[in-house]
Amino acid sequence: MSAPGGANRRPRPLGGLVGYIGAQRLAGPLVFVNGPRNVGYGEAVEIDFQGRRVHGRVLEVGKDAAVVEVFEGTANLGLGEIEVRFVGRPLESPVGLEMLGRTFDGRGNPIDGGPAPLLVERRDVNGLPINPIARDYPRDFIQTGVSAIDGMNTLVRGQKLPIFSASGLSHDALAAQIVRQARLPGQESEFAVVFAAIGVSHDVARAFRTSFEESGALARAALFLNLADDPTVERLMTPRTALTLAEYLAFEVGLHVLVVLTDITNYCEALREVASAKGEVPSRKGYPGYLYSDLASIYERAGRLRDRPGSITQLPILTMPNDDITHPIPDLTGYITEGQIVLSRELQQLGIGPPIDVLPSLSRLMQDGIGEKRTRDDHADVSNQLYASYARLRDVRRLAAVIGEDELGDLDRRVLAFGARFEREFLAQSPQEDRPIEETLDRGWAALRELPEETLSRVRPRIIERYFRKEGA
Amino acid sequence: MKQVGSVVWVSGPVVRAQLVEAVQMMELAFVGEERIVGEVIELAGQHATLQVYESTVGLVPGAPIYGSGLPLHVELGPGLLGSIFDGIQRPLDALRAQGADFIHRGVQARSLDPTRSWNFEPTARPGATVAGGSQLGIVPESSTIEHRILVPPDLVGELIETAPAGSYTIDQVIARVRTAHGEERELTLSHRWPVRRPRPVAERLALGVPLITGQRIIDALFPLAKGGTTAIPGGFGTGKTVTQQNLVKWADAQVIVYVGCGERGNEMTGVLTDLPKLEDPRTGEPLIRRTVLVANTSDMPVAAREASIYTGITIAEYYRDMGYDVALMADSTSRWAEALREISGRLEEMPAEEGFPAYLATRLAEFYERAGRVRTLNGGVGSVTAIGAVSPPGGDFSEPVTLHTKRFVRCFWELDKDLASARIFPAINTADSYSDYGPEVAGWWRESGLGDWASLAGQCRELLQSSRKLEQVAALVGEEALPDEERIALEGARLVREAFLQQDAFDPVDRFSSPTKTVSMLRLVMQWLTRARDAVRRRIPVYRIRSLPTRGMLLRMRFEIAGEQADAFEQRRQQIDAAFDKLLREEGHAPARPVTAG
C-alpha cells in the first residue's frame, strides 16, 4: 500500500457521493488519499481544486487509502484544499446513434461547440470479454482498393489489422484511403467510422477530418480527440471511450464499424508513465508487465458475434520507436492482432507509395476470406507466389550488390525484372486510386509473367493454365 | 460456504484479506457478494493474499471472502470431450446459454452437464479389493473413446456394491467402497482433482513410439515421441498457432487437449468452427469428438490464464489414466509466464530476469514433467505429450521463457521469420531445431516396414547442412560460379525444401501426410538426387538436369498423392529413372544404373 499515514482526513457528505477533503500525496499523475471508505477498485473519481474540476479513476484501494490516477495530471493541484469524490460507479462513457457526425474529447464530452447529445446511455468503458463461442469467425472480404492489402494481406470484416509505421511515413494517408475506399464488393451496407486520436498532433486530426468530410463519411463518423497537448493520462481512456461506442453501434444497432486508433505508441507511453509513478516493477524497456493484457483489452474488442448483424473492424496505427519492430509496443501488438501492415522507409524513399513492405506484413484471416465465390479462385496462388518471388528478389538484389548486375545468371535477371514491375505496377498506387480486386490480381499476374513458368512452384497447374497462359507473356 | 475474512486491499487481480477463520494455501475462495472466484496464494499471520480469476472492478474493501475448504480443482468425468471451458473449467457454451455473448462477472455454471445421462456398464464385481485406478465400469463417451470409470487415485478399499448397467447422470452413485477404516464412500461417474497436483502413476516408462503428426518436416527430421515434450518458439506471424492447430487436427493421439492461453478470440472461434467439420484421418470421426478445448483468450482475466495450463494438463492426465495416448497443446506458455509475472509484480516480489519471478524455471519444469509415458495405477499404459508454444518478445530466443523451456524439453521446433515472410510453411528452421527422440523412435519405423526412415532422414539433414555453407558462398559469388557437384547439392536442397518439407495446411490432400507417404516422398527426392549426382559426375551439364520434367513432377506429388498409394510412388520412381536414362543416352552414356541411395 503506497499511501502513508496521515490525520487530515475530513470526510463529509457531498450530494450523495462520498467526498473527502485533502490528500496525502501528489506524485506524477497520482493522488494518494487516506481515509476513504466504501471505495471500489476501478471506480471513477471527481476532483475539485480552486474551482477547477479534474477526473480520475481508482488504481489501488485499501481499507483506509486509495490511489487515484488523474487524467488531466496533477499540475496546479494542492494537498489541502483538494476535494476528492468517489462516484460509486466504474468509469463510463456515452453511447448513442446521435453521436455520429460529432466530435468529442477523449472521455466523450462534445468539443465541436454543439449541444451534448440527448439520447445517450452511459456504459462502463472497460467493456467485457467476449465469450469465444459467441464469436462468429470473420470471413467477409473487405475491398480496400489498395493492391498490397487486398492482394496479399486481405482485410476481413471483424479483423484487427494494425499499421506498423514509423515517424515520417505516410500511415495517415494510407489509413484515410482505407476508410474512404473500404467496402464489400457488390454489397452496400450500413457502416460507421469511429476515430480515436490518441496524443497525435492537431494537423493529423484535421487531415483525417478533412478526408472524412471529402468522402462524405463524416456524417457517419464519431471522432474522439485526445491531441498531443491534451492531458496525457486521458489517453488511457480515449481508445476505450471509442470502442465502447463502437460496440454499441455494432452489436446493438447492427452497423459495420471501422475503428481507427492512432497512435497506440502514445497510449503505451501514458501507461508507462502511470506505472512508473506508482512505483511498479517494470519489465521490458520500463513498460509494465501487464502491457500485453492491457493492449489485449483494447484490441480484442473487435470481431463479429453470432446472431448479431454488425461488426467491429479495427485499424490501429502505431509508430515503431526507432523503426524497431522488436520494440515491445509493435511486438506485443503483433502477438494480439490478426496480422500487421508494415510500412518501410526504404520504399518511401524510392517514391513507392503506399510504402507497404509486404514481406513482414501479414493478414492471419486472409485464408478464409479469399478464393472462389469470395474474391477469385487464383487469389491464394497469386499471393503465395508473389511472396515467394519477392523474397527471392531480396536475395538476388543482395547478390547483385556484391557481384554486379552484369554477372547475374539469366534467371536472376528475370527476377530483377519481376521485382521492378511488381514494385512499380502492383505496390505503387496513388492515394486516389481505388483498384477492384480483379485488377489487383491481374497486376500480380502481369508481374509474374516476367518469370519463367517452371519457377512458379506456388501456383497450382490448373491456375497456371487459366491465368498465366491466358495472355501470352 | 462460510465467511473466512474480508477484503482490505485491491490492486487488479490481487486482493488482500484480513482473516477471521483459517484457510489453506491454494484454497479456492469466493470474493465479494458476487462471489467471484479466487485462490489463496500467500498466508501471513492474519492476512491472506488471493489471486482472483475475474475482473475486480468495483470491489470494495470490507467485502466478505468465503472459503471452500478445497484447492482449485477440476471436475473429471464423461462429457469432457467436445467441450470448451475457460481457464477455471467453466463451460463456455453453458455461460452463453445463460443469455450473454459477453462474460459477466460472477457467472457460474457446472463444469460437466449434471442433467445429461450416460450409459454405464459395470465391469468390477462387488467384493473385490479396489484401489486408485481400478476400473469400475465403462461409459461410451464417443464412438471411438470408451470412458473408463476408475476409482479416484487416493482411495483404497473393498467394493461393496456396483450399480447395474443403465443410464446415470454424473451425480448418481454407481459404486460403494468401504475403506480400511470402515468408512463407506459413494462413487459417481465423476470426481474432482486439484489442478496443481499431478495425478499419481505406478511408474514412468521409456518412450519409444513416435507421435505421428502428419507434418513431414516433424515426422521425418524432428520426431516427437508419445509422452515426450516439445516447444515451438517463434515470433509473431511465424505460424506457431497454425502449427499447433495442425497438431490438434492431425496428431495420432487418441485424445487432444488444446489450451488457448492468452491468445486471440477469433483463433479459438476458428478452431471451434473447423474441428466439427474435419474428420480424423484414422477413425473417420469428426475431430471435435476427441478434443477438449480450454480457452482463456487474452482479454479474459489474467489469473485464470495462469490456471488454464494446469486445468488442461489435469484433464490430459485423467484420460492418460484410462490408458489413452493424450497430447496437450498449450498456446502460448509465454502468456502463461507473463501471467505469473503480472501476479508476482502485484505482490511486489523481488523480480529475477526481465521482471519474471525467480520461480519461473521451477514452474516450467513442473509443467513439462507432468508429461510422460507411464504405467497407470491399474497396470495399463498411457501417455501425455506436452507441446508448448513459446512467444519470445522481439523474436529473441535468448529471453528467459525460451531459455528455461529449452532446459526442460527434449525437442525444439524453432520457427523462422525469414521462412515465414517467404510464405514457406511450416516455417521450422532446420538448422537450429532439434529432437532427441530420433534413436528412441527408430525401432517403431523399422517395425512399421519403413526401415529406411532413419537413413533417409540422416541424408536429408546432411544435405541441408552442407547446402547451408554452399548458399553462403553462392550469395557472395553467384550460384553459377560454383562447381557442378555443388550446384546439384544446392538444387537438391531446394527440392527437399519445396517438394518435401513444405506443407500446405489448407490443402485438403497435402495437410496430412501419413508415415508411408512421408517416407515414400523422401525416398523419391533422394533418388532424384542420387541420379542427378551421377549425371553430373558424367559431366552432363546442370542446365540439362534442371530442365528434366521430373522436378515439376516431384513438386506436385504432395498435392496429388493422398494416403497410401504405393503404385503412385512406384510409377514416379520409374519416371525418374526413365528421364535420367534418356538424358544419359542423349548425352552419349550407357544408361547404367547408379548405386541406389541409402
mmCIF file of N, CA, C and O in Angstrom, chain B residues 287-329:
data_model
loop_
_atom_site.group_PDB
_atom_site.id
_atom_site.type_symbol
_atom_site.label_atom_id
_atom_site.label_comp_id
_atom_site.label_asym_id
_atom_site.label_seq_id
_atom_site.Cartn_x
_atom_site.Cartn_y
_atom_site.Cartn_z
ATOM 1 N N LEU B 287 -13.227 -34.460 -35.703
ATOM 2 C CA LEU B 287 -12.114 -34.294 -34.766
ATOM 3 C C LEU B 287 -12.552 -33.730 -33.417
ATOM 4 O O LEU B 287 -11.906 -33.954 -32.409
ATOM 5 N N ILE B 288 -13.650 -33.003 -33.389
ATOM 6 C CA ILE B 288 -14.082 -32.366 -32.142
ATOM 7 C C ILE B 288 -14.397 -33.426 -31.078
ATOM 8 O O ILE B 288 -14.267 -33.192 -29.893
ATOM 9 N N ARG B 289 -14.765 -34.652 -31.534
ATOM 10 C CA ARG B 289 -15.154 -35.686 -30.573
ATOM 11 C C ARG B 289 -13.995 -36.251 -29.763
ATOM 12 O O ARG B 289 -14.190 -37.063 -28.884
ATOM 13 N N ARG B 290 -12.761 -35.929 -30.165
ATOM 14 C CA ARG B 290 -11.642 -36.421 -29.359
ATOM 15 C C ARG B 290 -10.916 -35.263 -28.676
ATOM 16 O O ARG B 290 -9.831 -35.424 -28.144
ATOM 17 N N THR B 291 -11.523 -34.073 -28.729
ATOM 18 C CA THR B 291 -10.810 -32.875 -28.314
ATOM 19 C C THR B 291 -11.484 -32.198 -27.114
ATOM 20 O O THR B 291 -12.695 -32.128 -27.050
ATOM 21 N N VAL B 292 -10.661 -31.730 -26.197
ATOM 22 C CA VAL B 292 -11.149 -30.873 -25.108
ATOM 23 C C VAL B 292 -10.473 -29.517 -25.284
ATOM 24 O O VAL B 292 -9.252 -29.452 -25.433
ATOM 25 N N LEU B 293 -11.243 -28.447 -25.303
ATOM 26 C CA LEU B 293 -10.672 -27.120 -25.504
ATOM 27 C C LEU B 293 -10.734 -26.319 -24.208
ATOM 28 O O LEU B 293 -11.759 -26.317 -23.518
ATOM 29 N N VAL B 294 -9.618 -25.669 -23.878
ATOM 30 C CA VAL B 294 -9.591 -24.748 -22.744
ATOM 31 C C VAL B 294 -9.209 -23.396 -23.327
ATOM 32 O O VAL B 294 -8.130 -23.251 -23.899
ATOM 33 N N ALA B 295 -10.101 -22.438 -23.227
ATOM 34 C CA ALA B 295 -9.869 -21.155 -23.884
ATOM 35 C C ALA B 295 -9.850 -20.047 -22.861
ATOM 36 O O ALA B 295 -10.857 -19.771 -22.227
ATOM 37 N N ASN B 296 -8.702 -19.451 -22.675
ATOM 38 C CA ASN B 296 -8.663 -18.234 -21.886
ATOM 39 C C ASN B 296 -8.014 -17.170 -22.750
ATOM 40 O O ASN B 296 -6.794 -17.034 -22.777
ATOM 41 N N THR B 297 -8.817 -16.472 -23.528
ATOM 42 C CA THR B 297 -8.294 -15.531 -24.505
ATOM 43 C C THR B 297 -7.658 -14.338 -23.800
ATOM 44 O O THR B 297 -7.832 -14.146 -22.601
ATOM 45 N N SER B 298 -6.923 -13.547 -24.583
ATOM 46 C CA SER B 298 -6.097 -12.502 -23.970
ATOM 47 C C SER B 298 -6.918 -11.434 -23.254
ATOM 48 O O SER B 298 -6.394 -10.733 -22.397
ATOM 49 N N ASP B 299 -8.203 -11.290 -23.590
ATOM 50 C CA ASP B 299 -8.996 -10.271 -22.902
ATOM 51 C C ASP B 299 -9.685 -10.838 -21.662
ATOM 52 O O ASP B 299 -10.317 -10.110 -20.924
ATOM 53 N N MET B 300 -9.550 -12.137 -21.442
ATOM 54 C CA MET B 300 -10.141 -12.717 -20.243
ATOM 55 C C MET B 300 -9.148 -12.548 -19.084
ATOM 56 O O MET B 300 -7.967 -12.344 -19.300
ATOM 57 N N PRO B 301 -9.625 -12.618 -17.818
ATOM 58 C CA PRO B 301 -8.762 -12.250 -16.690
ATOM 59 C C PRO B 301 -7.458 -13.048 -16.628
ATOM 60 O O PRO B 301 -7.407 -14.230 -16.927
ATOM 61 N N VAL B 302 -6.429 -12.316 -16.197
ATOM 62 C CA VAL B 302 -5.076 -12.832 -16.293
ATOM 63 C C VAL B 302 -4.821 -13.999 -15.344
ATOM 64 O O VAL B 302 -4.080 -14.918 -15.665
ATOM 65 N N ALA B 303 -5.433 -14.004 -14.176
ATOM 66 C CA ALA B 303 -5.153 -15.073 -13.221
ATOM 67 C C ALA B 303 -5.709 -16.399 -13.736
ATOM 68 O O ALA B 303 -5.117 -17.457 -13.532
ATOM 69 N N ALA B 304 -6.828 -16.347 -14.434
ATOM 70 C CA ALA B 304 -7.399 -17.577 -14.989
ATOM 71 C C ALA B 304 -6.520 -18.114 -16.108
ATOM 72 O O ALA B 304 -6.525 -19.300 -16.404
ATOM 73 N N ARG B 305 -5.743 -17.219 -16.709
ATOM 74 C CA ARG B 305 -4.796 -17.642 -17.724
ATOM 75 C C ARG B 305 -3.709 -18.494 -17.066
ATOM 76 O O ARG B 305 -3.266 -19.488 -17.609
ATOM 77 N N GLU B 306 -3.304 -18.060 -15.876
ATOM 78 C CA GLU B 306 -2.291 -18.823 -15.143
ATOM 79 C C GLU B 306 -2.825 -20.219 -14.835
ATOM 80 O O GLU B 306 -2.119 -21.210 -14.935
ATOM 81 N N ALA B 307 -4.105 -20.295 -14.460
ATOM 82 C CA ALA B 307 -4.686 -21.586 -14.078
ATOM 83 C C ALA B 307 -4.949 -22.483 -15.284
ATOM 84 O O ALA B 307 -4.966 -23.710 -15.158
ATOM 85 N N SER B 308 -5.142 -21.886 -16.470
ATOM 86 C CA SER B 308 -5.636 -22.671 -17.611
ATOM 87 C C SER B 308 -4.708 -23.821 -17.993
ATOM 88 O O SER B 308 -5.149 -24.890 -18.376
ATOM 89 N N ILE B 309 -3.401 -23.598 -17.871
ATOM 90 C CA ILE B 309 -2.418 -24.632 -18.226
ATOM 91 C C ILE B 309 -2.606 -25.845 -17.311
ATOM 92 O O ILE B 309 -2.549 -26.993 -17.753
ATOM 93 N N TYR B 310 -2.839 -25.587 -16.026
ATOM 94 C CA TYR B 310 -2.997 -26.680 -15.065
ATOM 95 C C TYR B 310 -4.326 -27.397 -15.285
ATOM 96 O O TYR B 310 -4.409 -28.618 -15.171
ATOM 97 N N THR B 311 -5.349 -26.623 -15.586
ATOM 98 C CA THR B 311 -6.640 -27.229 -15.895
ATOM 99 C C THR B 311 -6.485 -28.194 -17.063
ATOM 100 O O THR B 311 -6.937 -29.341 -17.016
ATOM 101 N N GLY B 312 -5.769 -27.738 -18.099
ATOM 102 C CA GLY B 312 -5.582 -28.559 -19.290
ATOM 103 C C GLY B 312 -4.812 -29.829 -18.998
ATOM 104 O O GLY B 312 -5.221 -30.929 -19.385
ATOM 105 N N ILE B 313 -3.715 -29.712 -18.273
ATOM 106 C CA ILE B 313 -2.874 -30.893 -18.107
ATOM 107 C C ILE B 313 -3.515 -31.900 -17.149
ATOM 108 O O ILE B 313 -3.315 -33.108 -17.263
ATOM 109 N N THR B 314 -4.337 -31.413 -16.224
ATOM 110 C CA THR B 314 -5.027 -32.345 -15.322
ATOM 111 C C THR B 314 -6.055 -33.173 -16.107
ATOM 112 O O THR B 314 -6.184 -34.382 -15.893
ATOM 113 N N ILE B 315 -6.749 -32.532 -17.029
ATOM 114 C CA ILE B 315 -7.694 -33.269 -17.878
ATOM 115 C C ILE B 315 -6.934 -34.292 -18.727
ATOM 116 O O ILE B 315 -7.354 -35.435 -18.890
ATOM 117 N N ALA B 316 -5.752 -33.878 -19.229
ATOM 118 C CA ALA B 316 -4.939 -34.788 -20.033
ATOM 119 C C ALA B 316 -4.532 -36.008 -19.201
ATOM 120 O O ALA B 316 -4.628 -37.152 -19.657
ATOM 121 N N GLU B 317 -4.099 -35.778 -17.962
ATOM 122 C CA GLU B 317 -3.679 -36.898 -17.101
ATOM 123 C C GLU B 317 -4.842 -37.844 -16.814
ATOM 124 O O GLU B 317 -4.669 -39.061 -16.707
ATOM 125 N N TYR B 318 -6.032 -37.273 -16.715
ATOM 126 C CA TYR B 318 -7.208 -38.087 -16.424
ATOM 127 C C TYR B 318 -7.450 -39.112 -17.536
ATOM 128 O O TYR B 318 -7.678 -40.294 -17.280
ATOM 129 N N TYR B 319 -7.349 -38.671 -18.794
ATOM 130 C CA TYR B 319 -7.536 -39.620 -19.901
ATOM 131 C C TYR B 319 -6.334 -40.563 -20.023
ATOM 132 O O TYR B 319 -6.480 -41.721 -20.412
ATOM 133 N N ARG B 320 -5.145 -40.067 -19.674
ATOM 134 C CA ARG B 320 -3.971 -40.944 -19.655
ATOM 135 C C ARG B 320 -4.210 -42.110 -18.698
ATOM 136 O O ARG B 320 -3.888 -43.259 -19.002
ATOM 137 N N ASP B 321 -4.784 -41.800 -17.541
ATOM 138 C CA ASP B 321 -5.013 -42.834 -16.534
ATOM 139 C C ASP B 321 -5.961 -43.921 -17.042
ATOM 140 O O ASP B 321 -5.983 -45.025 -16.521
ATOM 141 N N MET B 322 -6.758 -43.607 -18.051
ATOM 142 C CA MET B 322 -7.636 -44.633 -18.642
ATOM 143 C C MET B 322 -6.883 -45.472 -19.661
ATOM 144 O O MET B 322 -7.451 -46.376 -20.264
ATOM 145 N N GLY B 323 -5.603 -45.129 -19.913
ATOM 146 C CA GLY B 323 -4.817 -45.927 -20.849
ATOM 147 C C GLY B 323 -4.762 -45.325 -22.242
ATOM 148 O O GLY B 323 -4.473 -46.021 -23.209
ATOM 149 N N TYR B 324 -5.043 -44.047 -22.361
ATOM 150 C CA TYR B 324 -5.005 -43.416 -23.684
ATOM 151 C C TYR B 324 -3.725 -42.625 -23.890
ATOM 152 O O TYR B 324 -3.076 -42.208 -22.928
ATOM 153 N N ASP B 325 -3.409 -42.421 -25.170
ATOM 154 C CA ASP B 325 -2.331 -41.503 -25.526
ATOM 155 C C ASP B 325 -2.959 -40.136 -25.728
ATOM 156 O O ASP B 325 -3.824 -39.961 -26.582
ATOM 157 N N VAL B 326 -2.517 -39.187 -24.918
ATOM 158 C CA VAL B 326 -3.111 -37.859 -24.928
ATOM 159 C C VAL B 326 -2.049 -36.860 -25.352
ATOM 160 O O VAL B 326 -0.886 -36.989 -24.967
ATOM 161 N N ALA B 327 -2.428 -35.880 -26.158
ATOM 162 C CA ALA B 327 -1.500 -34.794 -26.476
ATOM 163 C C ALA B 327 -2.089 -33.492 -25.968
ATOM 164 O O ALA B 327 -3.278 -33.227 -26.156
ATOM 165 N N LEU B 328 -1.259 -32.726 -25.275
ATOM 166 C CA LEU B 328 -1.692 -31.441 -24.755
ATOM 167 C C LEU B 328 -0.940 -30.343 -25.498
ATOM 168 O O LEU B 328 0.285 -30.346 -25.542
ATOM 169 N N MET B 329 -1.695 -29.423 -26.102
ATOM 170 C CA MET B 329 -1.058 -28.280 -26.748
ATOM 171 C C MET B 329 -1.360 -27.039 -25.926
ATOM 172 O O MET B 329 -2.520 -26.773 -25.627
#
